Every structure is written in structure tokens, then in C-alpha cells.
PDB file of C-alpha atoms and ligand atoms in Angstrom:
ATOM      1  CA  UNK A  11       2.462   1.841   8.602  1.00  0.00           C
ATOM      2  CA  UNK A  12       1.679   2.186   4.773  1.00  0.00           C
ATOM      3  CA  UNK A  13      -1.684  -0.872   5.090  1.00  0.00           C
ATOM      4  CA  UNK A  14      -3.329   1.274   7.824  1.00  0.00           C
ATOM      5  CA  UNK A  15      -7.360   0.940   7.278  1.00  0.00           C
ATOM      6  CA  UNK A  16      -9.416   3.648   8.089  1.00  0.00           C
ATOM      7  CA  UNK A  17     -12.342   2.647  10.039  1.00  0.00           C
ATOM      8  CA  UNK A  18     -13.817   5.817  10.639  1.00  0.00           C
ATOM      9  CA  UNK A  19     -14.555   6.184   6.885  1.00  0.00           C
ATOM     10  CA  UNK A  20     -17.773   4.271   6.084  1.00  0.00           C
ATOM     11  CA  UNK A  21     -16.128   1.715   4.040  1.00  0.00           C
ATOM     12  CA  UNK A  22     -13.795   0.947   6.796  1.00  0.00           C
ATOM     13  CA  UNK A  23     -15.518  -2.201   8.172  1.00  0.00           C
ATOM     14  CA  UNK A  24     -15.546  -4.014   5.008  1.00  0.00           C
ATOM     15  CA  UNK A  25     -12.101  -3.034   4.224  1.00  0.00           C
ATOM     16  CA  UNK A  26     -11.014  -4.985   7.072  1.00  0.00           C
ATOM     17  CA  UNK A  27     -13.164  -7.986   6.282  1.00  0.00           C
ATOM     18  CA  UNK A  28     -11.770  -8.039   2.778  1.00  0.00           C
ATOM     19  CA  UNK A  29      -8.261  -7.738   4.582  1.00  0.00           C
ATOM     20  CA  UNK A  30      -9.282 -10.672   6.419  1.00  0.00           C
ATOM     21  CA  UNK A  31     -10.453 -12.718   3.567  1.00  0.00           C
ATOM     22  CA  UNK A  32      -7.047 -11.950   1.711  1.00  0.00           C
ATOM     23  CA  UNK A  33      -4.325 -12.396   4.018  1.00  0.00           C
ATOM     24  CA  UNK A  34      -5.442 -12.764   7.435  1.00  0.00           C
ATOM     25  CA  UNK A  35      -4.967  -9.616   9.380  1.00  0.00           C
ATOM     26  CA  UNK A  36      -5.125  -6.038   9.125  1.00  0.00           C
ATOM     27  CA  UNK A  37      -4.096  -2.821  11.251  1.00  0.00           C
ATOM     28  CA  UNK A  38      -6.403  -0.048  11.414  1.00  0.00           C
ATOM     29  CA  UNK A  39      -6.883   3.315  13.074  1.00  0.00           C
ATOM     30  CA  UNK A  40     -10.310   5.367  13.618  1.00  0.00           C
ATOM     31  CA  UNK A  41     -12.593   3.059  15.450  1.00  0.00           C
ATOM     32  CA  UNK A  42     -13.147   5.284  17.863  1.00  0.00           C
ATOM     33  CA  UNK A  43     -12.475   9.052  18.378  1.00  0.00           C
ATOM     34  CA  UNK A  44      -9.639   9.974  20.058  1.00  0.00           C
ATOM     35  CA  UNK A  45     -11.363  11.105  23.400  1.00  0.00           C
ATOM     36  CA  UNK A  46     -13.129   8.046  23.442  1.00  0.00           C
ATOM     37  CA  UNK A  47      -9.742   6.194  23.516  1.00  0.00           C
ATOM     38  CA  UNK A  48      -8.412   8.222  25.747  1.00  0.00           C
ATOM     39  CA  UNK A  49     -11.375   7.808  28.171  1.00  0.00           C
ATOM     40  CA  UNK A  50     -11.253   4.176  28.293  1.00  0.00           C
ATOM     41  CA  UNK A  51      -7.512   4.389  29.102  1.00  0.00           C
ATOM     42  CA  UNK A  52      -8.328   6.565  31.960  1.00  0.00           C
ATOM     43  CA  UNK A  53     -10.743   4.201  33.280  1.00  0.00           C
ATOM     44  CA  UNK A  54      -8.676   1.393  32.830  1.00  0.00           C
ATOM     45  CA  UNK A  55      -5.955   3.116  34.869  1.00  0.00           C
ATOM     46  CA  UNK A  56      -8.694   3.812  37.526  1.00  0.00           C
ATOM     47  CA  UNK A  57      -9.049   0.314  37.839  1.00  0.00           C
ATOM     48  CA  UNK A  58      -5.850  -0.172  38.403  1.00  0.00           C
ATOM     49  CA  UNK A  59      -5.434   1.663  40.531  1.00  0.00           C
ATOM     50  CA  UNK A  60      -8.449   0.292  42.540  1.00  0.00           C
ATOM     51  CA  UNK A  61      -6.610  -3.173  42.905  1.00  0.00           C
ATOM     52  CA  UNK A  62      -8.874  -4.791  39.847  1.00  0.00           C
ATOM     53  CA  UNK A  63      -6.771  -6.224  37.959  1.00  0.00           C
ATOM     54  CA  UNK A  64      -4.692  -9.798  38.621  1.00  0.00           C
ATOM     55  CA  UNK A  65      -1.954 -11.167  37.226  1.00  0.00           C
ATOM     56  CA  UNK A  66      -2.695 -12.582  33.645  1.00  0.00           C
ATOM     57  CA  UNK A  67      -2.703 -16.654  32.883  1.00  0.00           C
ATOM     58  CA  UNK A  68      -2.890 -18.895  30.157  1.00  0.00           C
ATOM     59  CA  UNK A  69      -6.584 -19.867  29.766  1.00  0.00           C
ATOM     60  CA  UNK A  70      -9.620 -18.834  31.794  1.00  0.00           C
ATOM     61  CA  UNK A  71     -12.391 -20.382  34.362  1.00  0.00           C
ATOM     62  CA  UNK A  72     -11.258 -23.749  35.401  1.00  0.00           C
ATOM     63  CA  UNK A  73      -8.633 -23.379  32.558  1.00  0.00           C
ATOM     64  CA  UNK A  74      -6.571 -20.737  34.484  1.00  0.00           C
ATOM     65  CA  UNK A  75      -3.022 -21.042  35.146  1.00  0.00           C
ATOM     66  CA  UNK A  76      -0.262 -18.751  35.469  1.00  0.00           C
ATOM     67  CA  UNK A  77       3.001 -20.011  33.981  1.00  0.00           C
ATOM     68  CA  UNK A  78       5.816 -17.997  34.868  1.00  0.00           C
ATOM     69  CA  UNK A  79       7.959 -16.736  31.830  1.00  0.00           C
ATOM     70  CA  UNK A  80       5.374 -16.827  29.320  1.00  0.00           C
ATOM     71  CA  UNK A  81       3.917 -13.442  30.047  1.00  0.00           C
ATOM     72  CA  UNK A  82       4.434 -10.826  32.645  1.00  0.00           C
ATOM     73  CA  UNK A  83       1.009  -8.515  31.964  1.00  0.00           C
ATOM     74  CA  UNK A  84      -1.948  -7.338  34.048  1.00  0.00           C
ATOM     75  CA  UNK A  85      -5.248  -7.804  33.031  1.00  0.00           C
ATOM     76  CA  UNK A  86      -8.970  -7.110  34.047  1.00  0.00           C
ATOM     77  CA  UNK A  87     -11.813  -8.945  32.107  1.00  0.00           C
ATOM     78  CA  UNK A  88     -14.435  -6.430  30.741  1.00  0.00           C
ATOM     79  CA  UNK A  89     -18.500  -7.355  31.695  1.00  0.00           C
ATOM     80  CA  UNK A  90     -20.615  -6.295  28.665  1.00  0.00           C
ATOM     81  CA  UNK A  91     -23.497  -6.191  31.521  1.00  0.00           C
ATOM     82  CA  UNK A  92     -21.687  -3.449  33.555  1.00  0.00           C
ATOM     83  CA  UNK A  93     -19.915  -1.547  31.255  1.00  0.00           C
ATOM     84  CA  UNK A  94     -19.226   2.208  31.422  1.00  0.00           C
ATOM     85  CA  UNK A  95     -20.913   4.009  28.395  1.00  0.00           C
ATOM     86  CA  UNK A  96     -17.583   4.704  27.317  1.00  0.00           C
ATOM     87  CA  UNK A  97     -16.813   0.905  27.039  1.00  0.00           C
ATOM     88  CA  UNK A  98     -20.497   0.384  25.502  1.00  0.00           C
ATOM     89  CA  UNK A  99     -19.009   2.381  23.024  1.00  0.00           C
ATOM     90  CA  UNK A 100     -16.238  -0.035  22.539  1.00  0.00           C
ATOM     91  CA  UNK A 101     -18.704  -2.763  22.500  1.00  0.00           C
ATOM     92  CA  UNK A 102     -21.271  -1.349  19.845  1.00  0.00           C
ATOM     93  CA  UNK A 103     -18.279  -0.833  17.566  1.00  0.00           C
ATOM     94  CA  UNK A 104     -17.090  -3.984  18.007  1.00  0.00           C
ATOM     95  CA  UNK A 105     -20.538  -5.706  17.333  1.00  0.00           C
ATOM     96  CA  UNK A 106     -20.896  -3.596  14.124  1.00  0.00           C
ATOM     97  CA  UNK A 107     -17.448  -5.448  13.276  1.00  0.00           C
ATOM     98  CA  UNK A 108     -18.594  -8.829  14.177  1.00  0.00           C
ATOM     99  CA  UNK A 109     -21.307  -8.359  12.068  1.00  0.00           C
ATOM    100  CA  UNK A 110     -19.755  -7.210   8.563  1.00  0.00           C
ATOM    101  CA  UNK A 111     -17.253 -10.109   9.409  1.00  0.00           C
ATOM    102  CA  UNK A 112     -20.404 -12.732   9.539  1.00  0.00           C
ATOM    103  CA  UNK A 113     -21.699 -11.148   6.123  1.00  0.00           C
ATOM    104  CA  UNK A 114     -18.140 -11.657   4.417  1.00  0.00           C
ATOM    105  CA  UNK A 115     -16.603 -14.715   5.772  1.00  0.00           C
ATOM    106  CA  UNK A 116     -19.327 -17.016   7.341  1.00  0.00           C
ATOM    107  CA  UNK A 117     -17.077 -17.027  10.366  1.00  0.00           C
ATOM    108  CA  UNK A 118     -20.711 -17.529  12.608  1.00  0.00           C
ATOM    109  CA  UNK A 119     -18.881 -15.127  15.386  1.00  0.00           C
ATOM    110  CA  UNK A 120     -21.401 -15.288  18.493  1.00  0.00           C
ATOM    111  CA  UNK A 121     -19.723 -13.360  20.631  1.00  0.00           C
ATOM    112  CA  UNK A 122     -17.139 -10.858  22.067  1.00  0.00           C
ATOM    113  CA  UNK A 123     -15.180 -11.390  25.607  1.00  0.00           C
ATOM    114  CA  UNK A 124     -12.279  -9.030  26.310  1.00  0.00           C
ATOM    115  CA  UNK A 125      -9.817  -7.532  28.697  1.00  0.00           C
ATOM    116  CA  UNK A 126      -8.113  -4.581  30.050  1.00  0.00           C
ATOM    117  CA  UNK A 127      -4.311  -5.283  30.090  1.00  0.00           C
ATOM    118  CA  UNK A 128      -1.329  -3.549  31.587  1.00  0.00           C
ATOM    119  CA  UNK A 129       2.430  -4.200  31.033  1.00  0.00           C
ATOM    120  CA  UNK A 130       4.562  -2.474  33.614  1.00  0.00           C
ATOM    121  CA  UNK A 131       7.956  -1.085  32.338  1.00  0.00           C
ATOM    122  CA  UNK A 132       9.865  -4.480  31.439  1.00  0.00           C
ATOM    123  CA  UNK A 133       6.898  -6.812  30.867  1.00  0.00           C
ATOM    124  CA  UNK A 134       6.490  -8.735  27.646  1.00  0.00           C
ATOM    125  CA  UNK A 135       4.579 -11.708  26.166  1.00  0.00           C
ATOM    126  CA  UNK A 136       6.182 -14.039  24.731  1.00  0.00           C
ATOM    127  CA  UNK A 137       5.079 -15.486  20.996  1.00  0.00           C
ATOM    128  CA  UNK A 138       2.279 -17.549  21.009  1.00  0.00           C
ATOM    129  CA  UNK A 139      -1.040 -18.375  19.065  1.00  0.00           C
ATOM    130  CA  UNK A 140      -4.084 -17.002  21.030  1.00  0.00           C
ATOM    131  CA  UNK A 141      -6.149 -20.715  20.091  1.00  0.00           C
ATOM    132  CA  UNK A 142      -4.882 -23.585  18.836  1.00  0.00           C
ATOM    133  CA  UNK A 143      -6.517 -25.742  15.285  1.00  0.00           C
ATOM    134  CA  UNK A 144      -8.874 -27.699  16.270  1.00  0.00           C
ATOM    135  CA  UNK A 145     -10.292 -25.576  19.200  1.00  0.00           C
ATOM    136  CA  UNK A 146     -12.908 -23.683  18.278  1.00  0.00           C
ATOM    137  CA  UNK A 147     -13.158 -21.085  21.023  1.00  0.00           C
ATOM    138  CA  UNK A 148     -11.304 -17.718  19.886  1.00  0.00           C
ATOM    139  CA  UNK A 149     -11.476 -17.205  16.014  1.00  0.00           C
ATOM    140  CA  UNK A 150     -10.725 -13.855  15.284  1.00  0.00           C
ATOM    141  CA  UNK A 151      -8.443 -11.557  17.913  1.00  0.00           C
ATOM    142  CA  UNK A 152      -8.894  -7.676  18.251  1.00  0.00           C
ATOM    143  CA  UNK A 153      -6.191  -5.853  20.096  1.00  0.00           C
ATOM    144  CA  UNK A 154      -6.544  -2.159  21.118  1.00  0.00           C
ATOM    145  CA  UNK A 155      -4.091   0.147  22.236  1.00  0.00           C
ATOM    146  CA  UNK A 156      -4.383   3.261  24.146  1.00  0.00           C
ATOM    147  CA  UNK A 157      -1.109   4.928  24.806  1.00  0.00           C
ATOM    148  CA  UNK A 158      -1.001   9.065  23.565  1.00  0.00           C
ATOM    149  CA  UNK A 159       2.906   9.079  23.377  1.00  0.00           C
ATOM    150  CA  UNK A 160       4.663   6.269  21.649  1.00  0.00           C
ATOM    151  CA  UNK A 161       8.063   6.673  20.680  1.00  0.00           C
ATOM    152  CA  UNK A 162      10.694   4.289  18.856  1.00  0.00           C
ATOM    153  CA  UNK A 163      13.000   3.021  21.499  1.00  0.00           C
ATOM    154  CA  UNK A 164       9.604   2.619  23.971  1.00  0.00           C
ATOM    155  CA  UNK A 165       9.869  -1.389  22.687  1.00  0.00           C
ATOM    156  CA  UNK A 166       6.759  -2.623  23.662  1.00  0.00           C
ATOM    157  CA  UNK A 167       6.047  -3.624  19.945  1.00  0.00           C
ATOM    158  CA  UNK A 168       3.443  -6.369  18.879  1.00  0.00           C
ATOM    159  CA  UNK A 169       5.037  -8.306  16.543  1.00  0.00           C
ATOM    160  CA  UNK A 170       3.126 -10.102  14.329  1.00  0.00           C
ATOM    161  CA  UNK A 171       4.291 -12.940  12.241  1.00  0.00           C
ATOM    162  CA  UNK A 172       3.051 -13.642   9.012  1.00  0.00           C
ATOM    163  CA  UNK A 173       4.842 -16.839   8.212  1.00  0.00           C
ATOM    164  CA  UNK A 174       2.983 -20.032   9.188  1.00  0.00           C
ATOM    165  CA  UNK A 175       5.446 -21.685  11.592  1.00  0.00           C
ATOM    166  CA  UNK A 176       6.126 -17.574  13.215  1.00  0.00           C
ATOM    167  CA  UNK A 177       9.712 -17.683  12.647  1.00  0.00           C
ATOM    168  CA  UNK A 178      11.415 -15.767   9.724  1.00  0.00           C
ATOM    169  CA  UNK A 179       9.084 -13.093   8.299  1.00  0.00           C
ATOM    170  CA  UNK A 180       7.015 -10.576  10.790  1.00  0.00           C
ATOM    171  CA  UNK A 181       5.804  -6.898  11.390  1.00  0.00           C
ATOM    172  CA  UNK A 182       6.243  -4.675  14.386  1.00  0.00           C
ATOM    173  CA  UNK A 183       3.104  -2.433  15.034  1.00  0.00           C
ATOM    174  CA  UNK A 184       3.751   0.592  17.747  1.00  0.00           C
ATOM    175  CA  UNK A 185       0.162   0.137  20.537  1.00  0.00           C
ATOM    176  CA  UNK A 186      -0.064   3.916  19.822  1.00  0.00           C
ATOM    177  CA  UNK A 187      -3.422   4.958  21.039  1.00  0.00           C
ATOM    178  CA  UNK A 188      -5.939   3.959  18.205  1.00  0.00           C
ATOM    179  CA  UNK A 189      -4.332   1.684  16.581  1.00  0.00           C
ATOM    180  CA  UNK A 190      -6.393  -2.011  16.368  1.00  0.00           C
ATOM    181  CA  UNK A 191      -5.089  -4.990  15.176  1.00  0.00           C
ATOM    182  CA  UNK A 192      -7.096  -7.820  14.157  1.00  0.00           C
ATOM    183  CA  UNK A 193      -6.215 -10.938  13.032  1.00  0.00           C
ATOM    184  CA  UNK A 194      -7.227 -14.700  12.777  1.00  0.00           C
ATOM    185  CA  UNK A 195      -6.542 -16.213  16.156  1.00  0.00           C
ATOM    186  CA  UNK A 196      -5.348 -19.614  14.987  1.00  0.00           C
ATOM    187  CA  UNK A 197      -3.283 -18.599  12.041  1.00  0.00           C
ATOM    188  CA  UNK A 198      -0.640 -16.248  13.376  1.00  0.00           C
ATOM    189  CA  UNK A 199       2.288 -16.211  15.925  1.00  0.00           C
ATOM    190  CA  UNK A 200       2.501 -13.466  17.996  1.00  0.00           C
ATOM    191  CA  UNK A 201       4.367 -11.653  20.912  1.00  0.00           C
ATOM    192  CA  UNK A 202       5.091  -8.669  22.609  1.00  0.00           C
ATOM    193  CA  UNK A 203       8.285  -7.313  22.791  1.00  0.00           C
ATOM    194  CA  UNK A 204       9.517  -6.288  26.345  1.00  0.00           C
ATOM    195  CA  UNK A 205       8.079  -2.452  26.992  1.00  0.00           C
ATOM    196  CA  UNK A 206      10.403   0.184  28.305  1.00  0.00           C
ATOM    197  CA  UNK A 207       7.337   2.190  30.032  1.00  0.00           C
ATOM    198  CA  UNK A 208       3.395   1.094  30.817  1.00  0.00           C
ATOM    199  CA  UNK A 209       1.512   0.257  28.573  1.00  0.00           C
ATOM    200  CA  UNK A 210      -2.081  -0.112  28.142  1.00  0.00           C
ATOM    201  CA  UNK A 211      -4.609  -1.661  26.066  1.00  0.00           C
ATOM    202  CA  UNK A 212      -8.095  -3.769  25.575  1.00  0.00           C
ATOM    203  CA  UNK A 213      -7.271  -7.355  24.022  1.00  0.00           C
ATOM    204  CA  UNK A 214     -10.650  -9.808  23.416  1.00  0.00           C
ATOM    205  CA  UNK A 215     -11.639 -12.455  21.004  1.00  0.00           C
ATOM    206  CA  UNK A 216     -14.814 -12.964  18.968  1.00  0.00           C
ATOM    207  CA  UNK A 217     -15.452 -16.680  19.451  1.00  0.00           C
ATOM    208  CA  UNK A 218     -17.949 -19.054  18.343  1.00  0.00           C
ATOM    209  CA  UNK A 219     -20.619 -20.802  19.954  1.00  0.00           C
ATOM    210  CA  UNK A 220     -19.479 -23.336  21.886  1.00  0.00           C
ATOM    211  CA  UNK A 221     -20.197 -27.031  20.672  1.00  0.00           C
TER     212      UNK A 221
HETATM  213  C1  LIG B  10      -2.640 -11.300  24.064  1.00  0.00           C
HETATM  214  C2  LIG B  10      -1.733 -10.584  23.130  1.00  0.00           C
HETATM  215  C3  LIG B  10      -0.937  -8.518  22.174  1.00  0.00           C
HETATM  216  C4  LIG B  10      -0.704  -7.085  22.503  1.00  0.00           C
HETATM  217  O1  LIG B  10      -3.095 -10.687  25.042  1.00  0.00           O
HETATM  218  O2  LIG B  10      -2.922 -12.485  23.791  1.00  0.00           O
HETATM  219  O3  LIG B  10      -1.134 -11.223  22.317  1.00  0.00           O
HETATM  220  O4  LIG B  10      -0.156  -6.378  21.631  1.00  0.00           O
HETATM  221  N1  LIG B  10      -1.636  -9.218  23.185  1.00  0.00           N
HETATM  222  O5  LIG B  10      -1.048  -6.642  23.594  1.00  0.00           O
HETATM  223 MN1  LIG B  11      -2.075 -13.116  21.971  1.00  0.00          MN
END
């Protein structure tokens, strides 16, 4: 993808709030180094494999419901308060973003909540906006994907509208390991096309207080 941001280079933060500020999203590579990302899928797969993870919903707490059809991932919420280093390292980088983003935009991001998430061979999401106008919970979504070998023909795209009503004009971005994808949760339709094989990846939300 020719708009891929850097964010290992030291301007790469601010590149993506000034992709932010101009259309709304960007796709990046280099927030973490590769061993990193491929540590965090291990543990993910670890947990797993340890029976953490539960079949993802719409919604969360008292919110929670599973609607069949919708989606057909896995997912295990991440606890900033018993994180492995490895996903303290996640964290820290993502703080480091939330806080160039507050500089630029005024967004007043507070905080970060996030999960693990799974697709077996076959499962999908189907296109949605992560919050809705008006509902000022999730403001800016960060996806994460951390699969080595990603081929064309492995489907499992994210495809990313960038039309307002998500229905003529779009991007599909490969969840090759390393690649993150941020964009403004209210603005843009979004789904995942069925994937031929697992994949795996960290999806959270910075969100503002809550009123
Ligand atoms: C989500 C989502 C996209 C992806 O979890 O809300 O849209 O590419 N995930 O995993
Ligand atoms: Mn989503």
C-alpha cells in the first residue's frame, strides 16, 4: 500500500495525526519491532489455547449480546493492570499515540481498552461502524494485526470504506503482521472479509471520558 506511515521513524506519530486531521484514517507499519509482534501473537495463541477467549458480541458489560450473523470472531479483552511486558509494550506505544493525537486534534482521548481477536478459517465481520454519532464512547479505533505469512487469496481483508454512507468507494488492507490501522470510529464503515486461514490480531478503542 503506497500511504503506508512509518511509525518507527520519529516523525511517525504526527504523521498519523496529520493523516487523521486530513482524511480520517491512516495505515501504518513500524510500531513495534517485529519480535515484539510476533511475541504478542504467540501469547495470544497461548491464550487460546488456555480456553480464554469467548465468543465476541456487540457491546460490552451489561451491553453484551451476541447476534448471530454479524460476526463470527474470538476475542479476549486485554487488562492494562496484568499485562505481559510484551503487551506493556503495546500499551506504552499506544499511550505515546494517544498523546500526539490530544496535542493535534483536541480529541480529549482518556483512555485505551482493547482485545485479542481470533477468526478461525471462514469467520468474517460483517460492515459496521465501531460507535455510532452521538455516542461518545469509542472515538478513534486502532486495529493490529499479527499474522507472518499473508498471501492474496488468504481473504481475510479489512475493508475500509471511505465513502460516508460505506457503500461505493473502499480499500482492502492485508492484517499482515505490523500493519495498524487507525481510523475515526464514528466516521467509517467497515468489515472483514471472510478469512481462508486464522487470523490474529489486537483491536481497541481510545475513548473519552464518560459523561
Ligand atoms: C472490530 C473490527 C477489524 C479487523 O473488531 O470492530 O472491525 O480488521 N475489526 O479485525
Ligand atoms: Mn469494527
Amino acid at each position: 500500500m503506497s500511504q503506508m506511515l512509518d511509525l518507527s521513524s520519529p516523525d511517525g506519530l504526527s504523521a498519523v495525526v496529520d493523516a487523521l486531521a486530513e482524511k480520517g484514517w491512516a495505515v501504518t507499519r513500524g510500531l513495534l519491532p517485529a519480535e515484539t509482534v510476533a511475541r504478542l501473537r504467540e501469547e495470544c495463541l497461548v491464550a487460546h489455547r488456555q480456553g480464554g477467549f469467548h465468543v465476541a458480541g456487540i457491546g460490552r458489560g451489561g451491553d453484551f449480546t451476541v447476534r448471530e450473523g454479524i460476526r463470527s470472531d474470538e476475542v479476549m479483552w486485554l487488562d492494562a493492570s496484568t499485562a505481559t511486558p510484551t503487551q506493556r509494550q503495546y500499551f506504552e506505544r499506544l499511550d505515546a499515540l494517544q498523546r500526539e493525537i490530544n496535542q493535534g486534534l483536541y480529541l480529549g482521548l482518556f483512555e485505551f481498552e482493547g482485545h485479542f481477536a481470533i477468526y478461525d478459517e471462514g469467520a468474517y465481520y460483517k460492515k459496521h461502524l465501531d460507535a455510532f454519532r452521538g455516542d461518545k464512547g469509542r472515538v478513534v479505533t486502532v486495529v493490529y494485526y499479527l499474522n507472518p505469512d499473508w498471501h492474496l487469496g488468504d481473504g481475510g481483508e479489512l475493508r475500509l470504506y471511505l465513502d460516508e454512507k460505506g457503500e461505493t468507494d473502499f480499500i482492502d488492507i492485508e492484517p499482515t503482521a505490523g500493519t495498524a490501522v487507525i481510523f475515526l470510529s464514528e466516521r467509517f464503515w467497515h468489515e472483514v472479509l471472510p478469512s481462508c486461514k486464522d487470523r490474529v490480531s489486537i483491536t481497541g478503542w481510545y475513548k473519552v471520558r464518560p459523561v
